Structures are given as structure tokens and as C-alpha cells.
Amino acid sequence: MIEDLKEGTILPPVVIGIVTDANKYKKVKKGEITCEQLITDDAMEQLSIIDGMQRTTALMKAVSEKEEVNQRELRVEYWISDNSNSLLYRMLILNTGQVPWNVRRQIEIVFSGIVKEIKENVAGIEVFEIDDSAKRSKGGQYQADGLVELFLAFGARTWKINTKEKLTDEFTRHDFLQSSGETDLVRLFCEVLKCMVQMDILLDAKYKKKEENSGGKKKKVL
């Protein structure tokens, strides 16, 4: 695909999902503002690649090898919603099984909107993404892909999801979609996550205090 792009191949459209607030969503439906006006620097984290991850990766590689590719026009379609739930099913269907990057990076890119909502709505949480060099050192710190897996398991009403295999499972998709339709799944998940984060922080503080009181020495268990 990279060589084809360098030779001038025309790609199918890349589909971008945009989550915006209810007020802007109504204005878009009425034609008062355009899709392009929704894409500001502040809104970049609300964008997700719904379809076209492999094409995007190939395009970036082609541009790095031949600058002329960057001057060509690319068709982009926008799917707009005022609720991230309505885009989740499309993300699962169109992106599962496409692994232009490793699975962790794919998860973080596809579900970046969900990760952003978690950051905004769960007090005390600190989220590390794949390009961050930081590692968990205290309570309340989590990897973004781990939170997404937890969210998917929560939506599918199961205790664990193998993201590499089970995201394509029809039963998982059906249950996940059903849950999304019944309630504001992201909001409900954030409420549960708040409790988990608070408990994690409290247990971490208690453990560290116990270590300090014992002089920082751990007892050897035989």
C-alpha cells in the first residue's frame, strides 16, 4: 500500500468520529456550523479513527518517504455524536482485527475519547498512555489500555476480555451494544471507577504509612 500511495493511489475515505456537546451537536444537525469548525486544538482529544487505521499508518509512512504525497487531497468522513456510546459499536466492528500498531496502541487510539472522559470524570486518577515513560508508583495510577479493557468487560458484563481475540466475538458485541443502549455506560463506568480509585489510593497510603512506621523494612516471610 505504501508504494501504491507514493505512485498516486486514491484511498477510500478515512472515517473520523467526533464527540461533541449537545449544543454543538444540535447546531451541526441544523447546518449552523460545519464539521470542520468542530475540529479545534481543544477538541483534538475527542477525535477517534473509526475506520482507516491501516491506511493512516501507510499514509504516514509514504509521506515520510516521499514529501509529495503530503500535498495530495484525502477524502475524510465525519461521524458526529453528542455521546461516545453511539460510536463504540462502530469502533469495535470496523477496527477490531486491524493491528497496524501493537494491540495496546490500537486500543488507546480507537478508544481515546473514552480515556479522555475517564480523565475528566474520575477524581484522583492518573492515566499513563503508551508513549509515557512513567510507571505506576502509587495508588490511582493506571495504564490507559488496561482501563479500556476494564471498560469493555464492564459493558459486556463479563469479568475479563481478551482484546486480541474477543473483541470480534458476536456475543461480546451484542451484549456490549445492549448495555450501551440501556444506560449511559461511560457515566456509569466512571462512577464505579471512582470507588475503585478511592480504595486504591487509601490502601496505598495505608501500606506506605505502615512501611514508614516499621522503618521502611519489609519482613521476610518464610
Tab-separated table of C-alpha atoms in Angstrom:
chain	number	residue	atom	x	y	z
A	1	MET	CA	0.000	0.000	0.000
A	2	ILE	CA	2.863	2.385	0.782
A	3	GLU	CA	4.359	2.042	-2.697
A	4	ASP	CA	0.912	2.474	-4.257
A	5	LEU	CA	0.395	5.687	-2.298
A	6	LYS	CA	3.727	7.032	-3.469
A	7	GLU	CA	2.593	6.371	-7.047
A	8	GLY	CA	-0.667	8.292	-6.591
A	9	THR	CA	-3.224	5.691	-5.496
A	10	ILE	CA	-6.537	7.163	-4.290
A	11	LEU	CA	-7.575	5.788	-0.915
A	12	PRO	CA	-11.103	5.097	0.336
A	13	PRO	CA	-12.197	7.707	2.890
A	14	VAL	CA	-10.831	7.721	6.417
A	15	VAL	CA	-13.722	7.881	8.892
A	16	ILE	CA	-13.254	10.130	11.925
A	17	GLY	CA	-15.562	10.034	14.939
A	18	ILE	CA	-16.212	13.285	16.789
A	19	VAL	CA	-17.821	13.514	20.224
A	20	THR	CA	-19.140	16.984	20.958
A	21	ASP	CA	-21.518	18.575	23.441
A	22	ALA	CA	-25.280	18.548	22.912
A	23	ASN	CA	-25.439	22.237	21.968
A	24	LYS	CA	-22.874	21.967	19.164
A	25	TYR	CA	-24.408	18.698	18.009
A	26	LYS	CA	-27.776	20.409	17.505
A	27	LYS	CA	-26.101	23.226	15.567
A	28	VAL	CA	-24.391	20.719	13.266
A	29	LYS	CA	-27.711	18.974	12.570
A	30	LYS	CA	-29.294	22.337	11.744
A	31	GLY	CA	-26.381	23.276	9.482
A	32	GLU	CA	-25.412	26.263	11.616
A	33	ILE	CA	-21.815	25.043	11.985
A	34	THR	CA	-19.701	22.691	9.862
A	35	CYS	CA	-17.776	19.576	10.843
A	36	GLU	CA	-14.514	21.409	10.233
A	37	GLN	CA	-15.470	24.043	12.807
A	38	LEU	CA	-15.681	21.328	15.452
A	39	ILE	CA	-12.045	20.372	14.927
A	40	THR	CA	-10.103	22.787	17.098
A	41	ASP	CA	-6.929	22.271	19.116
A	42	ASP	CA	-9.033	21.867	22.253
A	43	ALA	CA	-11.194	19.195	20.611
A	44	MET	CA	-8.409	17.024	19.173
A	45	GLU	CA	-8.628	14.528	22.039
A	46	GLN	CA	-12.292	13.963	21.201
A	47	LEU	CA	-11.434	12.620	17.746
A	48	SER	CA	-11.154	8.896	17.068
A	49	ILE	CA	-10.268	6.902	13.961
A	50	ILE	CA	-13.407	4.888	13.290
A	51	ASP	CA	-12.229	3.323	10.031
A	52	GLY	CA	-8.871	3.665	8.290
A	53	MET	CA	-6.164	2.880	10.828
A	54	GLN	CA	-4.101	0.821	8.372
A	55	ARG	CA	-4.496	3.455	5.655
A	56	THR	CA	-3.466	6.199	8.061
A	57	THR	CA	-0.349	4.282	9.075
A	58	ALA	CA	0.574	3.594	5.447
A	59	LEU	CA	-0.056	7.229	4.524
A	60	MET	CA	2.225	8.497	7.288
A	61	LYS	CA	4.964	6.133	6.142
A	62	ALA	CA	4.532	7.181	2.497
A	63	VAL	CA	4.770	10.875	3.444
A	64	SER	CA	7.984	10.228	5.373
A	65	GLU	CA	9.480	8.612	2.272
A	66	LYS	CA	8.040	10.987	-0.328
A	67	GLU	CA	7.025	14.510	0.738
A	68	GLU	CA	4.926	14.987	-2.402
A	69	VAL	CA	2.321	12.567	-1.012
A	70	ASN	CA	1.521	15.142	1.669
A	71	GLN	CA	0.278	17.578	-0.981
A	72	ARG	CA	-2.496	15.313	-2.259
A	73	GLU	CA	-6.100	15.541	-1.144
A	74	LEU	CA	-7.611	12.845	1.054
A	75	ARG	CA	-11.312	12.206	1.490
A	76	VAL	CA	-12.413	12.241	5.135
A	77	GLU	CA	-15.848	11.375	6.505
A	78	TYR	CA	-17.040	12.531	9.922
A	79	TRP	CA	-19.371	10.637	12.214
A	80	ILE	CA	-20.597	13.070	14.847
A	81	SER	CA	-22.339	12.327	18.135
A	82	ASP	CA	-23.050	14.007	21.451
A	83	ASN	CA	-22.491	10.708	23.249
A	84	SER	CA	-19.491	8.409	22.881
A	85	ASN	CA	-21.667	5.311	23.353
A	86	SER	CA	-23.168	5.668	19.885
A	87	LEU	CA	-19.707	5.436	18.302
A	88	LEU	CA	-18.436	2.488	20.347
A	89	TYR	CA	-20.146	-0.259	18.357
A	90	ARG	CA	-18.804	1.129	15.072
A	91	MET	CA	-15.321	1.300	16.598
A	92	LEU	CA	-15.498	-2.343	17.636
A	93	ILE	CA	-16.814	-3.564	14.282
A	94	LEU	CA	-14.517	-1.593	11.992
A	95	ASN	CA	-11.245	-1.616	13.924
A	96	THR	CA	-11.083	-4.995	15.623
A	97	GLY	CA	-8.564	-7.255	13.938
A	98	GLN	CA	-6.770	-4.362	12.251
A	99	VAL	CA	-3.447	-4.095	14.018
A	100	PRO	CA	-1.224	-1.595	12.194
A	101	TRP	CA	0.377	-0.924	15.565
A	102	ASN	CA	0.576	-3.272	18.528
A	103	VAL	CA	-2.675	-4.116	20.280
A	104	ARG	CA	-2.080	-1.659	23.108
A	105	ARG	CA	-1.577	1.286	20.751
A	106	GLN	CA	-4.633	0.287	18.726
A	107	ILE	CA	-6.786	0.230	21.858
A	108	GLU	CA	-5.563	3.638	23.005
A	109	ILE	CA	-6.111	5.236	19.588
A	110	VAL	CA	-9.558	3.772	18.962
A	111	PHE	CA	-10.854	4.495	22.460
A	112	SER	CA	-9.048	7.794	23.069
A	113	GLY	CA	-12.399	9.518	23.616
A	114	ILE	CA	-13.294	7.095	26.401
A	115	VAL	CA	-9.908	7.596	28.061
A	116	LYS	CA	-10.429	11.360	27.951
A	117	GLU	CA	-13.853	11.060	29.596
A	118	ILE	CA	-12.346	8.907	32.342
A	119	LYS	CA	-9.643	11.514	32.991
A	120	GLU	CA	-12.237	14.283	33.189
A	121	ASN	CA	-14.801	12.493	35.347
A	122	VAL	CA	-12.801	10.364	37.790
A	123	ALA	CA	-11.170	12.431	40.524
A	124	GLY	CA	-7.696	11.395	41.659
A	125	ILE	CA	-6.974	9.144	38.687
A	126	GLU	CA	-3.726	9.349	36.715
A	127	VAL	CA	-3.652	7.620	33.332
A	128	PHE	CA	-0.453	6.530	31.574
A	129	GLU	CA	-0.532	6.071	27.807
A	130	ILE	CA	1.774	4.019	25.618
A	131	ASP	CA	4.151	6.886	24.841
A	132	ASP	CA	4.519	7.851	28.502
A	133	SER	CA	7.682	6.598	30.164
A	134	ALA	CA	6.118	6.711	33.636
A	135	LYS	CA	5.194	3.565	35.547
A	136	ARG	CA	2.765	3.041	38.399
A	137	SER	CA	4.302	4.166	41.681
A	138	LYS	CA	1.224	4.916	43.806
A	139	GLY	CA	-2.481	4.272	44.112
A	140	GLY	CA	-4.738	5.786	41.475
A	141	GLN	CA	-2.308	5.308	38.583
A	142	TYR	CA	-3.319	3.064	35.661
A	143	GLN	CA	-2.374	2.223	32.084
A	144	ALA	CA	-4.865	3.548	29.514
A	145	ASP	CA	-5.233	0.227	27.690
A	146	GLY	CA	-5.941	-1.537	30.988
A	147	LEU	CA	-8.761	0.899	31.745
A	148	VAL	CA	-10.229	0.389	28.269
A	149	GLU	CA	-10.165	-3.395	28.718
A	150	LEU	CA	-11.885	-2.951	32.076
A	151	PHE	CA	-14.487	-0.713	30.443
A	152	LEU	CA	-15.165	-3.253	27.678
A	153	ALA	CA	-15.508	-6.057	30.218
A	154	PHE	CA	-17.879	-3.856	32.227
A	155	GLY	CA	-20.001	-3.180	29.143
A	156	ALA	CA	-20.012	-6.822	28.057
A	157	ARG	CA	-20.961	-7.932	31.588
A	158	THR	CA	-18.057	-10.299	31.922
A	159	TRP	CA	-15.039	-10.452	34.220
A	160	LYS	CA	-12.349	-10.386	31.529
A	161	ILE	CA	-11.910	-9.653	27.825
A	162	ASN	CA	-9.037	-10.817	25.645
A	163	THR	CA	-8.805	-7.742	23.427
A	164	LYS	CA	-6.892	-9.549	20.698
A	165	GLU	CA	-9.463	-12.311	20.294
A	166	LYS	CA	-12.745	-11.477	21.975
A	167	LEU	CA	-13.499	-8.063	20.506
A	168	THR	CA	-14.640	-9.799	17.341
A	169	ASP	CA	-16.867	-12.195	19.228
A	170	GLU	CA	-20.502	-11.660	18.252
A	171	PHE	CA	-21.766	-12.376	21.750
A	172	THR	CA	-19.499	-9.743	23.283
A	173	ARG	CA	-20.504	-7.158	20.682
A	174	HIS	CA	-24.194	-7.901	21.191
A	175	ASP	CA	-24.026	-7.636	24.985
A	176	PHE	CA	-21.905	-4.504	24.789
A	177	LEU	CA	-24.321	-2.791	22.424
A	178	GLN	CA	-27.287	-3.823	24.560
A	179	SER	CA	-25.674	-2.324	27.662
A	180	SER	CA	-24.860	0.887	25.781
A	181	GLY	CA	-28.494	1.245	24.792
A	182	GLU	CA	-29.830	0.707	28.289
A	183	THR	CA	-27.875	3.400	30.081
A	184	ASP	CA	-25.135	5.957	29.793
A	185	LEU	CA	-22.452	3.298	30.010
A	186	VAL	CA	-19.464	5.616	30.227
A	187	ARG	CA	-21.002	7.648	33.055
A	188	LEU	CA	-21.933	4.503	34.964
A	189	PHE	CA	-18.459	3.039	34.489
A	190	CYS	CA	-16.849	6.252	35.754
A	191	GLU	CA	-18.990	6.124	38.898
A	192	VAL	CA	-17.798	2.590	39.644
A	193	LEU	CA	-14.221	3.501	38.743
A	194	LYS	CA	-14.296	6.394	41.234
A	195	CYS	CA	-14.895	3.913	44.053
A	196	MET	CA	-12.060	1.685	42.855
A	197	VAL	CA	-9.641	4.615	42.597
A	198	GLN	CA	-10.517	5.904	46.061
A	199	MET	CA	-9.985	2.459	47.570
A	200	ASP	CA	-6.715	2.035	45.675
A	201	ILE	CA	-5.396	5.382	46.960
A	202	LEU	CA	-6.435	4.629	50.561
A	203	LEU	CA	-4.837	1.169	50.545
A	204	ASP	CA	-1.648	2.570	49.029
A	205	ALA	CA	-1.445	5.302	51.689
A	206	LYS	CA	-2.064	2.771	54.463
A	207	TYR	CA	0.626	0.422	53.144
A	208	LYS	CA	3.203	3.213	52.808
A	209	LYS	CA	2.417	4.500	56.302
A	210	LYS	CA	2.929	1.002	57.666
A	211	GLU	CA	6.301	0.829	55.910
A	212	GLU	CA	7.349	4.193	57.359
A	213	ASN	CA	6.385	3.111	60.875
A	214	SER	CA	8.459	-0.047	60.512
A	215	GLY	CA	11.482	1.919	59.318
A	216	GLY	CA	10.956	1.076	55.671
A	217	LYS	CA	11.989	-2.539	56.219
A	218	LYS	CA	9.940	-5.383	54.890
A	219	LYS	CA	9.614	-8.514	56.966
A	220	LYS	CA	10.781	-11.669	55.308
A	221	VAL	CA	8.063	-14.282	55.171
A	222	LEU	CA	9.319	-17.850	55.412
